[in-house]
PDB file of C-alpha atoms in Angstrom:
ATOM      1  CA  MET A   1       0.131  -0.050   0.046  1.00 69.00           C
ATOM      2  CA  PRO A   2       1.335   3.579  -0.841  1.00 84.00           C
ATOM      3  CA  GLU A   3       2.550   5.569   2.103  1.00 87.00           C
ATOM      4  CA  PRO A   4       0.266   8.485   1.441  1.00 87.00           C
ATOM      5  CA  LEU A   5      -2.738   6.203   1.431  1.00 92.00           C
ATOM      6  CA  LEU A   6      -1.350   4.688   4.855  1.00 91.00           C
ATOM      7  CA  ILE A   7      -0.789   7.959   6.457  1.00 92.00           C
ATOM      8  CA  ALA A   8      -4.571   9.034   5.377  1.00 94.00           C
ATOM      9  CA  ILE A   9      -5.850   6.341   6.979  1.00 95.00           C
ATOM     10  CA  ALA A  10      -4.104   6.666  10.031  1.00 95.00           C
ATOM     11  CA  VAL A  11      -5.142  10.310  10.405  1.00 95.00           C
ATOM     12  CA  ILE A  12      -8.590   9.360   9.879  1.00 96.00           C
ATOM     13  CA  CYS A  13      -8.353   6.722  12.547  1.00 96.00           C
ATOM     14  CA  VAL A  14      -7.071   9.541  14.912  1.00 95.00           C
ATOM     15  CA  ILE A  15      -9.358  12.098  14.048  1.00 95.00           C
ATOM     16  CA  VAL A  16     -12.187   9.772  14.479  1.00 94.00           C
ATOM     17  CA  GLY A  17     -10.757   8.130  17.507  1.00 94.00           C
ATOM     18  CA  ALA A  18     -10.986  11.867  18.990  1.00 93.00           C
ATOM     19  CA  VAL A  19     -14.274  12.486  18.104  1.00 90.00           C
ATOM     20  CA  GLY A  20     -15.068   8.727  19.580  1.00 88.00           C
ATOM     21  CA  THR A  21     -13.333   9.874  22.788  1.00 88.00           C
ATOM     22  CA  VAL A  22     -16.547  12.028  23.636  1.00 81.00           C
ATOM     23  CA  ALA A  23     -19.028  10.615  20.872  1.00 75.00           C
ATOM     24  CA  PRO A  24     -20.696   7.568  22.838  1.00 69.00           C
ATOM     25  CA  VAL A  25     -21.159   5.588  19.787  1.00 73.00           C
ATOM     26  CA  LEU A  26     -17.650   5.313  18.549  1.00 81.00           C
ATOM     27  CA  PRO A  27     -14.384   3.677  19.982  1.00 87.00           C
ATOM     28  CA  GLY A  28     -12.343   6.470  20.435  1.00 91.00           C
ATOM     29  CA  VAL A  29      -9.399   5.160  22.315  1.00 95.00           C
ATOM     30  CA  PRO A  30      -8.922   1.959  20.422  1.00 95.00           C
ATOM     31  CA  LEU A  31      -9.242   3.905  17.052  1.00 96.00           C
ATOM     32  CA  CYS A  32      -7.074   6.463  18.020  1.00 96.00           C
ATOM     33  CA  TRP A  33      -4.372   3.956  18.801  1.00 97.00           C
ATOM     34  CA  SER A  34      -5.073   1.725  15.660  1.00 97.00           C
ATOM     35  CA  GLY A  35      -4.109   5.264  13.943  1.00 96.00           C
ATOM     36  CA  LEU A  36      -0.829   5.151  15.772  1.00 95.00           C
ATOM     37  CA  LEU A  37      -0.180   1.290  15.062  1.00 95.00           C
ATOM     38  CA  ILE A  38      -1.118   2.073  11.145  1.00 93.00           C
ATOM     39  CA  LEU A  39       1.656   4.838  11.315  1.00 91.00           C
ATOM     40  CA  LYS A  40       4.145   2.320  12.574  1.00 90.00           C
ATOM     41  CA  PHE A  41       4.138   0.536   9.266  1.00 88.00           C
ATOM     42  CA  VAL A  42       4.778   3.711   7.109  1.00 88.00           C
ATOM     43  CA  PRO A  43       8.203   3.268   5.989  1.00 83.00           C
ATOM     44  CA  SER A  44       9.452   6.702   6.043  1.00 81.00           C
ATOM     45  CA  VAL A  45       7.785   7.069   9.623  1.00 75.00           C
ATOM     46  CA  THR A  46       8.754   3.717  11.065  1.00 65.00           C
ATOM     47  CA  GLY A  47      11.763   5.115  12.977  1.00 70.00           C
ATOM     48  CA  SER A  48       9.994   8.121  14.869  1.00 78.00           C
ATOM     49  CA  VAL A  49       7.809   5.898  17.377  1.00 84.00           C
ATOM     50  CA  SER A  50       9.463   3.068  19.205  1.00 88.00           C
ATOM     51  CA  TRP A  51       7.285  -0.534  19.064  1.00 91.00           C
ATOM     52  CA  ALA A  52       7.711   0.003  22.897  1.00 93.00           C
ATOM     53  CA  VAL A  53       5.379   3.242  22.830  1.00 93.00           C
ATOM     54  CA  VAL A  54       2.997   1.432  20.815  1.00 94.00           C
ATOM     55  CA  VAL A  55       2.998  -1.550  22.689  1.00 96.00           C
ATOM     56  CA  VAL A  56       2.481   0.513  25.975  1.00 96.00           C
ATOM     57  CA  LEU A  57      -0.030   2.748  24.685  1.00 96.00           C
ATOM     58  CA  GLY A  58      -1.679  -0.310  23.309  1.00 96.00           C
ATOM     59  CA  ILE A  59      -1.793  -1.744  26.894  1.00 97.00           C
ATOM     60  CA  ILE A  60      -3.004   1.312  28.269  1.00 96.00           C
ATOM     61  CA  THR A  61      -5.998   1.587  25.423  1.00 96.00           C
ATOM     62  CA  LEU A  62      -6.802  -1.940  26.564  1.00 94.00           C
ATOM     63  CA  VAL A  63      -7.014  -0.853  30.468  1.00 94.00           C
ATOM     64  CA  VAL A  64      -8.645   2.219  29.936  1.00 94.00           C
ATOM     65  CA  THR A  65     -11.339   0.843  27.466  1.00 89.00           C
ATOM     66  CA  VAL A  66     -12.241  -1.770  30.152  1.00 88.00           C
ATOM     67  CA  ILE A  67     -12.205   0.661  33.230  1.00 89.00           C
ATOM     68  CA  ASP A  68     -14.241   3.325  30.816  1.00 83.00           C
ATOM     69  CA  ASN A  69     -17.028   0.445  30.841  1.00 76.00           C
ATOM     70  CA  ILE A  70     -16.942  -0.409  34.644  1.00 81.00           C
ATOM     71  CA  LEU A  71     -16.668   3.408  35.891  1.00 79.00           C
ATOM     72  CA  PRO A  72     -20.312   4.466  35.637  1.00 74.00           C
ATOM     73  CA  MET A  73     -21.474   0.952  36.626  1.00 74.00           C
ATOM     74  CA  TRP A  74     -19.343   1.458  39.861  1.00 78.00           C
ATOM     75  CA  GLY A  75     -19.877   4.622  40.490  1.00 77.00           C
ATOM     76  CA  THR A  76     -23.996   4.029  40.383  1.00 76.00           C
ATOM     77  CA  ARG A  77     -23.545   0.711  42.446  1.00 76.00           C
ATOM     78  CA  LYS A  78     -21.158   2.873  44.978  1.00 78.00           C
ATOM     79  CA  MET A  79     -24.204   5.315  45.357  1.00 79.00           C
ATOM     80  CA  GLY A  80     -26.743   2.547  45.731  1.00 77.00           C
ATOM     81  CA  GLY A  81     -28.180   2.374  41.811  1.00 79.00           C
ATOM     82  CA  ASN A  82     -29.489  -0.370  39.952  1.00 82.00           C
ATOM     83  CA  LYS A  83     -29.520  -1.381  36.566  1.00 83.00           C
ATOM     84  CA  LYS A  84     -32.177   0.844  35.311  1.00 87.00           C
ATOM     85  CA  VAL A  85     -29.980   3.863  36.684  1.00 86.00           C
ATOM     86  CA  VAL A  86     -27.124   2.577  34.967  1.00 81.00           C
ATOM     87  CA  TRP A  87     -29.047   1.812  31.589  1.00 85.00           C
ATOM     88  CA  GLY A  88     -30.752   5.518  32.050  1.00 88.00           C
ATOM     89  CA  ALA A  89     -27.268   6.896  32.446  1.00 83.00           C
ATOM     90  CA  THR A  90     -26.499   5.471  29.088  1.00 82.00           C
ATOM     91  CA  ILE A  91     -29.397   6.288  27.181  1.00 88.00           C
ATOM     92  CA  GLY A  92     -28.982   9.895  28.421  1.00 87.00           C
ATOM     93  CA  LEU A  93     -25.507   9.956  26.997  1.00 81.00           C
ATOM     94  CA  LEU A  94     -26.704   8.485  23.856  1.00 84.00           C
ATOM     95  CA  ILE A  95     -29.470  11.081  23.514  1.00 89.00           C
ATOM     96  CA  GLY A  96     -27.272  13.827  24.982  1.00 85.00           C
ATOM     97  CA  PHE A  97     -24.540  13.336  22.213  1.00 79.00           C
ATOM     98  CA  PHE A  98     -27.399  14.908  19.692  1.00 86.00           C
ATOM     99  CA  LEU A  99     -27.645  18.171  22.083  1.00 85.00           C
ATOM    100  CA  GLY A 100     -24.172  19.332  21.788  1.00 80.00           C
ATOM    101  CA  PRO A 101     -21.612  19.492  24.881  1.00 78.00           C
ATOM    102  CA  TRP A 102     -24.294  20.171  27.471  1.00 83.00           C
ATOM    103  CA  GLY A 103     -25.899  17.497  26.242  1.00 85.00           C
ATOM    104  CA  ILE A 104     -23.122  14.940  26.553  1.00 77.00           C
ATOM    105  CA  ILE A 105     -22.175  16.347  30.161  1.00 78.00           C
ATOM    106  CA  PHE A 106     -25.798  16.057  31.756  1.00 85.00           C
ATOM    107  CA  GLY A 107     -27.218  13.547  29.649  1.00 86.00           C
ATOM    108  CA  PRO A 108     -25.969  10.610  31.407  1.00 84.00           C
ATOM    109  CA  PHE A 109     -26.964  12.613  34.796  1.00 88.00           C
ATOM    110  CA  VAL A 110     -30.758  12.992  33.104  1.00 92.00           C
ATOM    111  CA  GLY A 111     -30.663   9.502  32.240  1.00 91.00           C
ATOM    112  CA  ALA A 112     -29.891   7.947  35.366  1.00 89.00           C
ATOM    113  CA  LEU A 113     -32.258  10.206  37.230  1.00 92.00           C
ATOM    114  CA  ILE A 114     -35.227   9.096  35.044  1.00 94.00           C
ATOM    115  CA  GLY A 115     -33.985   5.440  35.628  1.00 91.00           C
ATOM    116  CA  GLY A 116     -33.759   5.788  39.345  1.00 90.00           C
ATOM    117  CA  LEU A 117     -37.210   7.473  39.394  1.00 92.00           C
ATOM    118  CA  ILE A 118     -38.736   4.623  37.045  1.00 92.00           C
ATOM    119  CA  SER A 119     -36.900   1.885  39.190  1.00 88.00           C
ATOM    120  CA  GLY A 120     -39.269   3.738  42.082  1.00 88.00           C
ATOM    121  CA  SER A 121     -36.881   5.611  44.061  1.00 87.00           C
ATOM    122  CA  LYS A 122     -37.576   8.720  45.734  1.00 91.00           C
ATOM    123  CA  PHE A 123     -36.127  11.704  43.870  1.00 92.00           C
ATOM    124  CA  ARG A 124     -33.760  12.378  46.688  1.00 92.00           C
ATOM    125  CA  ILE A 125     -32.185   9.089  46.164  1.00 90.00           C
ATOM    126  CA  ALA A 126     -32.551   8.889  42.395  1.00 90.00           C
ATOM    127  CA  THR A 127     -30.415  12.097  42.396  1.00 91.00           C
ATOM    128  CA  LYS A 128     -27.813  10.309  44.596  1.00 89.00           C
ATOM    129  CA  HIS A 129     -28.096   7.611  42.134  1.00 86.00           C
ATOM    130  CA  ALA A 130     -27.511   9.864  39.202  1.00 87.00           C
ATOM    131  CA  THR A 131     -24.891  11.435  40.781  1.00 88.00           C
ATOM    132  CA  GLY A 132     -22.739   8.151  40.895  1.00 85.00           C
ATOM    133  CA  ALA A 133     -23.557   7.548  37.119  1.00 80.00           C
ATOM    134  CA  PHE A 134     -22.857  11.232  36.255  1.00 81.00           C
ATOM    135  CA  LEU A 135     -19.296  10.944  38.217  1.00 85.00           C
ATOM    136  CA  GLY A 136     -18.452   7.732  36.750  1.00 83.00           C
ATOM    137  CA  TYR A 137     -18.983   8.783  33.192  1.00 82.00           C
ATOM    138  CA  LEU A 138     -16.959  12.216  33.976  1.00 84.00           C
ATOM    139  CA  ALA A 139     -13.944  10.187  35.403  1.00 87.00           C
ATOM    140  CA  GLY A 140     -14.033   7.770  32.195  1.00 87.00           C
ATOM    141  CA  LEU A 141     -14.133  10.842  29.887  1.00 87.00           C
ATOM    142  CA  VAL A 142     -11.047  12.191  31.963  1.00 92.00           C
ATOM    143  CA  ILE A 143      -9.038   8.959  31.646  1.00 94.00           C
ATOM    144  CA  LYS A 144     -10.062   8.420  28.041  1.00 94.00           C
ATOM    145  CA  LEU A 145      -9.176  12.663  27.012  1.00 94.00           C
ATOM    146  CA  ILE A 146      -5.804  11.846  29.037  1.00 96.00           C
ATOM    147  CA  THR A 147      -4.877   8.713  27.069  1.00 97.00           C
ATOM    148  CA  VAL A 148      -6.063  10.129  23.576  1.00 97.00           C
ATOM    149  CA  GLY A 149      -3.775  13.081  24.334  1.00 96.00           C
ATOM    150  CA  LEU A 150      -0.742  10.612  24.533  1.00 96.00           C
ATOM    151  CA  ILE A 151      -1.416   9.006  21.543  1.00 96.00           C
ATOM    152  CA  VAL A 152      -2.035  12.279  19.738  1.00 96.00           C
ATOM    153  CA  PHE A 153       0.986  13.456  21.338  1.00 95.00           C
ATOM    154  CA  PHE A 154       3.370  10.578  19.697  1.00 94.00           C
ATOM    155  CA  PHE A 155       1.309  10.325  16.693  1.00 94.00           C
ATOM    156  CA  VAL A 156       2.187  14.052  15.685  1.00 92.00           C
ATOM    157  CA  VAL A 157       5.630  13.537  16.845  1.00 90.00           C
ATOM    158  CA  ALA A 158       6.078  10.522  14.399  1.00 89.00           C
ATOM    159  CA  LEU A 159       4.683  12.694  11.448  1.00 86.00           C
ATOM    160  CA  VAL A 160       7.043  15.856  12.305  1.00 82.00           C
TER     161      VAL A 160
END
């Protein structure tokens, strides 16, 4: 495959991955890492980033992806919530994505609150559960942004 095509595919993976960091339907961190991996196979760029960096970032990507899926449930459970609260937070995030940045930030909280109310919790208790879900999603987002920032840094270093 010609180098410009490989570089273009790698750049697209990194850009879509960066967007996927906040978009709930895209596997952002793995896509971003795959862009770095593809770039490693471009002959003129090969020496810029070591295999050790690619492997370490791959392991971090795997760990962050697993943690990101556990944190919202953990936060919800820590605050006494149930599966309906977690599902509400997930649906709230999906809907919130279409409402812009504020929707992405507050969608999980509102969705978890509605899930808590549907499950029969009183408003005050549902708010506590929603706070746990919200903090879990927020922690996951921060971890993903830091990881994608590292990947993008090494990607840019490799290209320059």
